[in-house]
CSV table of C-alpha atoms in Angstrom, one decimal:
chain,number,residue,atom,x,y,z
A,1,MET,CA,160.7,167.6,78.5
A,2,THR,CA,163.3,166.1,77.6
A,3,THR,CA,164.5,162.4,78.3
A,4,LEU,CA,167.0,163.1,80.8
A,5,ALA,CA,164.5,165.7,82.4
A,6,ARG,CA,162.0,163.1,82.5
A,7,LEU,CA,164.3,160.6,83.8
A,8,ILE,CA,165.5,163.1,86.1
A,9,GLU,CA,161.7,164.1,87.8
A,10,SER,CA,160.9,160.0,88.1
A,11,CYS,CA,164.0,159.3,90.5
A,12,THR,CA,162.5,162.2,92.6
A,13,GLU,CA,158.6,161.1,92.7
A,14,LEU,CA,160.2,157.8,93.3
A,15,MET,CA,162.6,159.0,96.3
A,16,SER,CA,158.9,160.9,97.3
A,17,ASP,CA,156.6,159.4,99.7
A,18,ILE,CA,154.4,157.0,97.6
A,19,GLY,CA,153.0,153.5,98.2
A,20,GLU,CA,154.2,150.3,96.1
A,21,ALA,CA,151.7,151.0,93.2
A,22,SER,CA,152.8,154.3,92.7
A,23,MET,CA,156.5,152.7,92.7
A,24,ARG,CA,155.9,150.1,90.1
A,25,ASN,CA,154.6,152.8,87.1
A,26,VAL,CA,156.5,155.2,88.1
A,27,GLY,CA,159.9,152.7,87.8
A,28,ASP,CA,158.4,151.5,84.2
A,29,GLY,CA,157.8,154.6,83.4
A,30,LEU,CA,161.8,155.2,84.2
A,31,LEU,CA,162.9,152.2,82.5
A,32,ARG,CA,161.2,152.9,79.1
A,33,ALA,CA,162.9,156.6,79.9
A,34,TYR,CA,166.6,155.4,80.2
A,35,ARG,CA,165.6,152.9,77.2
A,36,ASP,CA,165.1,156.2,75.1
A,37,LEU,CA,167.9,158.1,76.1
A,38,PRO,CA,170.2,159.0,74.0
A,39,ALA,CA,173.7,156.9,74.6
A,40,ASP,CA,175.8,160.1,74.7
A,41,ARG,CA,173.8,161.4,77.5
A,42,ARG,CA,173.9,158.0,79.8
A,43,ALA,CA,176.9,159.9,82.3
A,44,GLU,CA,175.2,162.5,82.5
A,45,PHE,CA,172.1,160.7,83.8
A,46,PHE,CA,174.5,158.3,86.3
A,47,THR,CA,175.7,161.5,87.2
A,48,HIS,CA,173.2,162.5,88.5
A,49,LEU,CA,172.5,159.5,90.0
A,50,VAL,CA,176.2,159.7,92.1
A,51,GLU,CA,175.5,163.5,92.9
A,52,ALA,CA,172.3,163.7,94.3
A,53,TYR,CA,171.8,160.5,95.7
A,54,GLY,CA,174.3,159.7,97.7
A,55,VAL,CA,175.2,159.3,101.3
A,56,ASP,CA,174.3,162.9,103.8
A,57,PRO,CA,177.7,163.3,105.2
A,58,ARG,CA,176.4,165.3,108.3
A,59,ARG,CA,173.9,161.8,109.0
A,60,VAL,CA,177.0,160.1,108.8
A,61,ASP,CA,179.1,162.4,111.0
A,62,SER,CA,176.5,162.4,114.0
A,63,ALA,CA,175.3,158.7,113.4
A,64,TYR,CA,178.7,157.7,114.0
A,65,ALA,CA,179.2,160.0,116.7
A,66,ALA,CA,176.0,158.3,119.2
A,67,TRP,CA,177.3,155.1,118.3
A,68,SER,CA,181.5,155.7,119.2
A,69,ALA,CA,179.4,157.2,122.8
A,70,THR,CA,177.1,154.0,123.6
A,71,GLY,CA,178.5,152.6,126.9
A,72,PRO,CA,177.0,149.2,127.9
A,73,ASP,CA,173.5,150.2,127.5
A,74,LYS,CA,172.9,147.2,124.3
A,75,ALA,CA,169.8,148.7,123.3
A,76,ARG,CA,170.8,151.7,122.1
A,77,ALA,CA,174.7,150.5,121.0
A,78,ALA,CA,171.6,148.4,119.0
A,79,ALA,CA,169.4,151.6,117.9
A,80,ALA,CA,173.0,153.3,117.3
A,81,GLU,CA,174.3,151.3,115.3
A,82,ILE,CA,171.5,150.4,113.0
A,83,GLU,CA,171.4,154.2,112.2
A,84,LEU,CA,174.9,154.4,111.7
A,85,VAL,CA,174.2,151.5,108.5
A,86,ASP,CA,171.1,153.1,107.6
A,87,ALA,CA,173.0,156.7,107.4
A,88,THR,CA,176.5,155.1,105.1
A,89,GLU,CA,174.0,153.5,102.7
A,90,PRO,CA,173.6,155.9,99.6
A,91,LEU,CA,170.7,156.7,98.5
A,92,ARG,CA,170.8,155.2,95.5
A,93,GLN,CA,170.5,152.2,96.8
A,94,ARG,CA,167.1,152.7,98.1
A,95,LEU,CA,166.7,154.5,94.7
A,96,PHE,CA,167.0,151.1,92.7
A,97,ARG,CA,165.2,148.8,95.1
A,98,ARG,CA,162.2,151.1,94.1
A,99,ILE,CA,163.2,151.1,91.0
A,100,ASN,CA,163.0,147.0,90.9
A,101,HIS,CA,159.4,147.3,92.0
A,102,ALA,CA,158.3,147.6,87.9
A,103,PRO,CA,158.0,144.6,86.1
A,104,GLY,CA,161.0,143.1,84.4
A,105,ALA,CA,163.3,145.3,86.3
A,106,THR,CA,165.2,143.2,87.6
A,107,HIS,CA,166.9,142.3,84.4
A,108,ALA,CA,166.5,145.3,83.3
A,109,LEU,CA,169.1,147.1,85.9
A,110,THR,CA,171.5,144.4,84.6
A,111,GLU,CA,172.0,146.4,81.2
A,112,LEU,CA,171.7,149.9,82.7
A,113,ARG,CA,174.9,148.5,84.5
A,114,SER,CA,176.5,146.7,81.6
A,115,ASP,CA,175.5,150.3,80.2
A,116,LEU,CA,177.4,152.3,83.3
A,117,ARG,CA,180.0,149.8,82.9
A,118,ALA,CA,181.4,150.7,79.7
A,119,LEU,CA,181.6,154.3,81.1
A,120,LEU,CA,183.8,153.5,83.2
A,121,PRO,CA,186.9,154.1,81.8
A,122,ASP,CA,186.8,157.4,80.8
A,123,HIS,CA,184.6,158.5,83.7
A,124,PRO,CA,185.9,156.8,86.9
A,125,HIS,CA,184.2,159.4,89.1
A,126,LEU,CA,180.6,156.5,88.5
A,127,ARG,CA,182.7,153.7,90.1
A,128,ALA,CA,180.5,154.6,93.4
A,129,LEU,CA,177.5,153.9,91.3
A,130,ASP,CA,179.1,150.9,89.6
A,131,HIS,CA,179.5,150.2,93.1
A,132,ASP,CA,176.1,150.2,94.7
A,133,LEU,CA,174.5,148.1,91.6
A,134,HIS,CA,177.2,145.5,91.9
A,135,HIS,CA,176.0,145.0,95.9
A,136,LEU,CA,172.3,145.1,94.6
A,137,LEU,CA,172.6,142.4,92.2
A,138,GLY,CA,175.1,140.3,94.2
A,139,SER,CA,171.8,139.5,96.6
A,140,TRP,CA,169.9,139.7,94.1
A,141,PHE,CA,171.7,137.1,92.2
A,142,ASN,CA,172.6,135.0,95.2
A,143,ARG,CA,172.6,131.3,94.3
A,144,GLY,CA,169.6,130.7,96.2
A,145,PHE,CA,168.0,132.3,93.4
A,146,LEU,CA,169.3,130.2,90.5
A,147,ARG,CA,168.2,127.1,88.8
A,148,MET,CA,170.5,124.9,87.2
A,149,GLU,CA,169.5,122.9,84.1
A,150,GLU,CA,171.0,120.7,81.3
A,151,VAL,CA,170.9,122.6,78.1
A,152,THR,CA,169.9,119.8,75.3
A,153,TRP,CA,169.4,120.0,71.6
A,154,GLU,CA,165.8,119.1,72.7
A,155,SER,CA,165.6,122.4,74.6
A,156,PRO,CA,163.8,125.9,73.2
A,157,GLY,CA,164.6,127.3,69.9
A,158,GLU,CA,165.3,130.2,71.7
A,159,LEU,CA,167.1,129.6,74.2
A,160,LEU,CA,169.7,128.2,71.5
A,161,ASP,CA,169.7,131.5,69.8
A,162,HIS,CA,171.4,132.6,73.0
A,163,LEU,CA,174.0,130.0,73.5
A,164,ILE,CA,175.0,131.1,70.2
A,165,ARG,CA,175.6,134.5,70.8
A,166,TYR,CA,177.1,134.9,74.2
A,167,GLU,CA,179.2,131.7,73.6
A,168,GLN,CA,183.2,133.6,74.3
A,169,VAL,CA,185.7,131.5,74.4
A,170,HIS,CA,184.7,129.0,71.6
A,171,PRO,CA,182.1,130.7,68.9
A,172,MET,CA,179.8,128.9,67.1
A,173,ALA,CA,178.8,129.9,63.4
A,174,GLY,CA,175.3,128.4,64.0
A,175,LEU,CA,173.1,125.2,64.8
A,176,ASP,CA,175.4,122.8,63.4
A,177,GLU,CA,178.6,124.0,65.6
A,178,LEU,CA,175.7,124.0,68.5
A,179,ARG,CA,175.1,120.5,67.4
A,180,ARG,CA,178.3,118.9,67.5
A,181,ARG,CA,178.5,120.2,71.2
A,182,LEU,CA,174.7,119.5,72.3
A,183,GLN,CA,173.8,116.2,70.6
A,184,PRO,CA,176.4,113.8,71.2
A,185,GLY,CA,176.8,111.1,74.1
A,186,ASP,CA,180.1,112.6,74.9
A,187,ARG,CA,178.9,115.8,75.5
A,188,ARG,CA,177.1,118.2,78.2
A,189,MET,CA,176.3,121.6,78.4
A,190,TYR,CA,174.4,122.9,82.1
A,191,ALA,CA,173.3,126.9,82.7
A,192,PHE,CA,172.6,128.7,85.7
A,193,PHE,CA,168.4,130.6,84.6
A,194,HIS,CA,167.0,133.6,87.3
A,195,PRO,CA,163.3,134.4,87.7
A,196,ALA,CA,164.1,137.2,86.4
A,197,THR,CA,165.9,136.8,83.0
A,198,GLY,CA,163.2,133.5,81.9
A,199,ILE,CA,164.9,131.5,79.1
A,200,ARG,CA,167.9,133.9,79.1
A,201,PRO,CA,171.0,131.8,80.8
A,202,LEU,CA,172.9,133.5,83.2
A,203,ILE,CA,176.1,132.4,82.4
A,204,PHE,CA,177.2,128.2,81.0
A,205,VAL,CA,179.8,125.6,80.8
A,206,GLU,CA,180.4,122.8,78.0
A,207,VAL,CA,181.5,119.7,78.5
A,208,ALA,CA,183.3,116.8,77.0
A,209,LEU,CA,183.8,113.4,78.6
A,210,THR,CA,187.2,111.7,77.0
A,211,ARG,CA,190.1,109.0,77.7
A,212,GLY,CA,192.9,111.1,78.9
A,213,VAL,CA,192.6,114.0,80.0
A,214,ALA,CA,192.5,116.6,76.5
A,215,ALA,CA,195.5,118.7,76.0
A,216,ASP,CA,194.2,119.8,72.5
A,217,ILE,CA,190.8,121.5,71.2
A,218,THR,CA,190.5,120.8,68.2
A,219,PRO,CA,189.2,117.4,68.4
A,220,ILE,CA,187.0,118.4,71.0
A,221,LEU,CA,184.8,121.1,68.7
A,222,ARG,CA,185.4,119.2,65.5
A,223,PRO,CA,182.8,116.7,64.2
A,224,GLY,CA,183.6,113.3,65.2
A,225,PRO,CA,182.5,109.8,66.5
A,226,ALA,CA,180.8,110.1,70.2
A,227,LEU,CA,182.8,108.5,72.9
A,228,ALA,CA,180.2,106.2,75.3
A,229,ALA,CA,179.9,107.5,78.5
A,230,ALA,CA,180.7,104.8,80.3
A,231,GLU,CA,184.1,104.6,78.2
A,232,ALA,CA,185.2,107.6,79.5
A,233,ASP,CA,186.8,108.5,82.4
A,234,SER,CA,187.1,112.7,82.4
A,235,ALA,CA,185.0,115.1,82.4
A,236,VAL,CA,186.4,118.7,80.4
A,237,LEU,CA,185.0,121.6,81.0
A,238,TYR,CA,186.7,123.7,78.4
A,239,SER,CA,184.3,126.8,77.8
A,240,ILE,CA,182.5,128.8,80.7
A,241,SER,CA,180.5,131.9,79.6
A,242,ASN,CA,178.5,134.4,80.9
A,243,CYS,CA,175.6,136.4,79.0
A,244,LEU,CA,175.4,139.2,81.2
A,245,ASP,CA,177.8,141.7,81.4
A,246,GLY,CA,175.9,143.7,84.4
A,247,LEU,CA,176.4,140.4,86.7
A,248,ALA,CA,180.4,141.0,86.2
A,249,GLY,CA,181.9,140.6,89.6
A,250,VAL,CA,178.7,138.9,91.2
A,251,SER,CA,180.2,135.1,92.2
A,252,LEU,CA,178.2,132.7,89.1
A,253,GLY,CA,181.0,130.7,87.6
A,254,SER,CA,182.3,129.1,90.6
A,255,LEU,CA,179.0,128.2,91.8
A,256,LEU,CA,178.6,126.6,87.9
A,257,ILE,CA,181.4,124.9,88.2
A,258,LYS,CA,181.4,123.5,91.5
A,259,GLN,CA,177.6,122.0,91.0
A,260,VAL,CA,178.3,120.8,87.5
A,261,ILE,CA,181.5,118.5,88.8
A,262,ASP,CA,178.7,117.3,91.8
A,263,ASP,CA,176.2,116.2,89.4
A,264,VAL,CA,178.5,115.1,86.5
A,265,GLY,CA,180.0,113.0,89.3
A,266,ALA,CA,177.3,111.9,90.9
A,267,ALA,CA,175.6,110.5,87.4
A,268,LEU,CA,178.4,109.0,86.3
A,269,PRO,CA,180.6,107.6,89.6
A,270,HIS,CA,182.9,106.0,87.2
A,271,LEU,CA,184.7,109.6,86.1
A,272,SER,CA,188.0,109.7,87.8
A,273,THR,CA,189.6,113.4,86.7
A,274,PHE,CA,187.6,116.6,86.8
A,275,VAL,CA,190.0,119.1,84.5
A,276,THR,CA,189.4,122.5,82.6
A,277,LEU,CA,190.8,123.2,78.8
A,278,SER,CA,191.1,126.7,79.7
A,279,PRO,CA,192.6,129.5,77.4
A,280,ILE,CA,195.6,132.2,78.6
A,281,PRO,CA,194.4,135.1,77.3
A,282,GLY,CA,197.1,137.2,79.2
A,283,PHE,CA,200.2,135.4,77.8
A,284,ARG,CA,201.4,136.7,74.1
A,285,ARG,CA,201.5,139.5,75.8
A,286,TRP,CA,203.2,139.1,78.6
A,287,LEU,CA,205.6,137.0,77.1
A,288,ASP,CA,205.9,139.8,73.5
A,289,ALA,CA,207.2,142.1,76.5
A,290,GLN,CA,209.8,139.9,78.6
A,291,GLU,CA,213.3,141.4,77.6
A,292,ALA,CA,215.1,138.0,78.9
A,293,PRO,CA,217.0,137.2,75.6
A,294,HIS,CA,215.8,133.3,75.7
A,295,LEU,CA,211.9,134.8,75.7
A,296,ARG,CA,212.9,137.4,72.9
A,297,GLU,CA,214.7,134.1,70.7
A,298,LEU,CA,211.6,132.7,71.5
A,299,ARG,CA,208.5,134.9,70.6
A,300,HIS,CA,210.9,135.2,67.5
A,301,ARG,CA,210.4,131.2,66.4
A,302,LEU,CA,206.4,131.6,67.2
A,303,THR,CA,205.8,134.9,65.0
A,304,GLY,CA,204.4,133.5,61.8
A,305,LEU,CA,204.9,130.3,63.3
A,306,ASP,CA,201.7,127.8,61.3
A,307,LEU,CA,200.6,125.9,64.2
A,308,SER,CA,197.5,124.2,62.0
A,309,PRO,CA,196.9,120.4,63.1
A,310,GLU,CA,196.5,119.7,59.2
A,311,GLN,CA,200.3,120.9,58.9
A,312,HIS,CA,201.5,119.4,61.9
A,313,ARG,CA,199.4,116.3,61.9
A,314,GLY,CA,202.4,114.1,61.5
A,315,GLY,CA,204.7,115.4,63.9
A,316,SER,CA,207.0,119.2,63.5
A,317,ALA,CA,210.4,118.9,64.6
A,318,GLU,CA,210.3,122.7,65.1
A,319,VAL,CA,207.0,122.1,66.8
A,320,ASP,CA,208.1,118.8,68.7
A,321,ALA,CA,211.5,121.6,69.8
A,322,LEU,CA,210.2,124.8,71.0
A,323,ARG,CA,207.2,122.8,73.3
A,324,PRO,CA,209.5,122.7,76.2
A,325,HIS,CA,209.9,125.9,76.1
A,326,VAL,CA,207.1,127.6,75.4
A,327,VAL,CA,205.6,125.5,78.8
A,328,ALA,CA,207.7,126.6,80.8
A,329,ALA,CA,207.0,129.7,79.5
A,330,ALA,CA,203.5,129.8,80.5
A,331,ALA,CA,204.0,127.7,83.5
A,332,ARG,CA,205.9,131.0,84.8
A,333,TYR,CA,203.0,133.6,83.1
A,334,ILE,CA,200.6,131.1,85.4
A,335,SER,CA,202.6,130.9,88.4
A,336,MET,CA,204.5,134.2,89.0
A,337,ALA,CA,203.0,137.2,86.5
A,338,LYS,CA,200.9,138.9,89.2
A,339,ASP,CA,198.8,142.3,89.2
A,340,ASP,CA,199.3,145.4,91.6
A,341,SER,CA,197.3,143.7,93.7
A,342,GLY,CA,199.6,140.1,93.5
A,343,ARG,CA,196.7,138.4,92.0
A,344,PRO,CA,197.9,136.2,88.8
A,345,LEU,CA,197.7,138.7,86.3
A,346,ASP,CA,195.9,136.0,83.8
A,347,ARG,CA,191.8,136.4,85.1
A,348,VAL,CA,190.8,132.7,84.2
A,349,ALA,CA,193.7,131.9,86.2
A,350,ARG,CA,192.7,134.0,89.1
A,351,PHE,CA,189.4,132.6,88.7
A,352,HIS,CA,190.3,128.8,88.8
A,353,LEU,CA,192.8,129.1,91.5
A,354,SER,CA,190.6,131.1,93.8
A,355,ASN,CA,188.1,128.3,93.2
A,356,GLY,CA,190.3,125.7,94.7
A,357,ALA,CA,192.0,124.4,91.7
A,358,GLU,CA,194.7,123.3,90.4
A,359,ALA,CA,197.5,124.6,87.6
A,360,TRP,CA,197.4,120.6,86.3
A,361,ARG,CA,199.1,121.3,82.7
A,362,LEU,CA,200.5,122.9,80.1
A,363,ASN,CA,199.8,122.3,77.2
A,364,TRP,CA,200.8,123.4,73.5
A,365,PRO,CA,199.8,123.5,70.2
A,366,ALA,CA,196.6,123.1,71.4
A,367,ASP,CA,194.2,125.7,70.1
A,368,PRO,CA,195.8,126.9,66.3
A,369,SER,CA,192.6,129.3,66.0
A,370,VAL,CA,192.7,132.6,65.1
A,371,ASN,CA,191.6,134.3,68.7
A,372,GLY,CA,193.8,131.1,69.9
A,373,ILE,CA,197.0,132.2,68.5
A,374,SER,CA,196.4,136.2,69.3
A,375,GLN,CA,196.0,135.4,73.1
A,376,SER,CA,198.3,132.6,73.7
A,377,TYR,CA,200.8,131.9,70.4
A,378,GLY,CA,197.7,128.9,70.8
A,379,ALA,CA,198.9,127.4,74.9
A,380,MET,CA,195.9,126.5,77.2
A,381,ILE,CA,196.4,124.7,80.5
A,382,ASN,CA,194.3,122.0,82.3
A,383,TYR,CA,192.9,123.4,85.9
A,384,ARG,CA,192.2,120.4,87.6
A,385,TYR,CA,189.5,120.5,90.5
A,386,GLU,CA,189.6,117.3,93.5
A,387,PRO,CA,186.3,118.3,95.2
A,388,ALA,CA,188.4,117.4,98.5
A,389,GLU,CA,191.4,119.3,97.6
A,390,LEU,CA,189.1,122.9,96.7
A,391,GLU,CA,188.2,124.7,100.2
A,392,ARG,CA,191.8,124.3,101.3
A,393,ARG,CA,193.4,125.7,98.6
A,394,HIS,CA,191.0,128.3,97.9
A,395,GLU,CA,191.6,129.4,101.4
A,396,GLY,CA,195.9,129.4,100.6
A,397,PHE,CA,194.7,131.5,97.3
A,398,VAL,CA,192.9,133.3,98.9
A,399,ARG,CA,194.6,134.0,102.3
A,400,HIS,CA,198.4,133.1,101.7
A,401,GLY,CA,198.2,133.7,97.6
A,402,THR,CA,199.2,130.4,97.0
A,403,VAL,CA,199.1,129.0,93.1
A,404,ALA,CA,198.7,125.0,93.2
A,405,LEU,CA,200.1,123.7,91.2
A,406,SER,CA,201.1,120.1,89.9
A,407,ASP,CA,204.7,118.4,90.2
A,408,ALA,CA,204.6,118.5,86.2
A,409,VAL,CA,203.9,122.2,86.3
A,410,SER,CA,206.2,123.0,89.4
A,411,ASP,CA,209.3,121.0,87.2
A,412,LEU,CA,208.8,123.7,84.2
A,413,LEU,CA,209.5,126.2,86.1
A,414,THR,CA,213.4,124.9,87.3
A,415,SER,CA,213.5,123.2,83.8
A,416,HIS,CA,214.8,126.4,81.4
A,417,PRO,CA,217.4,129.1,82.2
A,418,GLY,CA,215.5,132.3,83.6
A,419,SER,CA,212.4,130.6,84.3
A,420,CYS,CA,212.1,131.0,87.8
A,421,HIS,CA,212.4,134.0,90.6
A,422,PRO,CA,213.8,133.7,93.4
A,423,ALA,CA,211.1,136.3,95.7
A,424,SER,CA,208.3,134.1,93.0
A,425,PRO,CA,204.9,133.8,95.6
A,426,PRO,CA,204.7,130.3,97.3
A,427,ASN,CA,203.4,127.0,95.2
A,428,GLU,CA,201.8,124.6,96.2
A,429,ARG,CA,203.3,121.1,94.4
A,430,LYS,CA,201.2,118.3,93.6
A,431,SER,CA,201.9,115.0,92.4
A,432,HIS,CA,200.8,115.2,88.3
A,433,PRO,CA,198.8,111.6,88.2
């Protein structure tokens, strides 16, 4: 029997009338068979799940007719509603819940979804399956099951290895770079953990305590004298990395950032400012596609420009001349470039603005790394988190598409020719301290 045939047979057995002990054993066998399945056969297995374990259209039609025909009898209406809900739930969700009886199944299903997501661009018919897994994993990884911990240099070596492996924003070459981010007194790192994933974090955030708001990533990443926590006035969240692609779309980052701000603020109440120092990953691609003459000239001058700190430590007339134009273009991109659904085109901007942060300050040059140049010509942005304003700004963004901007960022939209468009969506101005 082929591995694919064993998988299909295991699914059939799991959906039969078996007890919990049998579910555990069959589910375990199914997951082992899936691990043995060649990568080029996964799409066949996923297609089988979509086609064999969907909804029964006749049951849905019957349940809907019964529900729509209920009269004033509340008990009858409740029963009809329950049947309608049950009828519209794909059998796949029941199958995954039964698989989840197996040891280590929750983590295994996140990995399975990661494999599935890699296939979606070429197999869009599998999106219903991804939706089912997203729904279930969102329930299994909700806030009630998560545990936040501060990670230190004394944390287990396996955990430290995970941090090096999964750092996505500012990659680390090894333990020496990790030590710089963990050991000094002006550095903090926090992570969410879940019982199903053990010592492997779901997501982690890196924090630098600074005097004044950092506008350049280089001093944060390079070794240097530590600032005493009592002398800091700002907390800069400069990196947030997901460790499980299978949890994409499950809201973890927003929860982690807000809890980190609460915990750091409680431990260090003298801190007055909480900001990020964030990449602008789509800025270069957007700028390279613009046809306005002043933007074409800007990218021509940026191409090949040496932005290394060594080159410009003493100041550069060329950089100083370009800076106002670069940050003005970045302000336009952050506040006005939209995707098809009307949300900010930049994925990092969508994340922070939907959390209730404001676009507070544009910085250039701020990231001279190869990745920083390729993403944004070296530009970065501070998003400011003000606990008292988060809920109001979140509601404004979700309900009305309002992009919260400091006065400094708003002013950039009108300070340079062609930087503003009369049909731009609403922005909220906020004074720059």
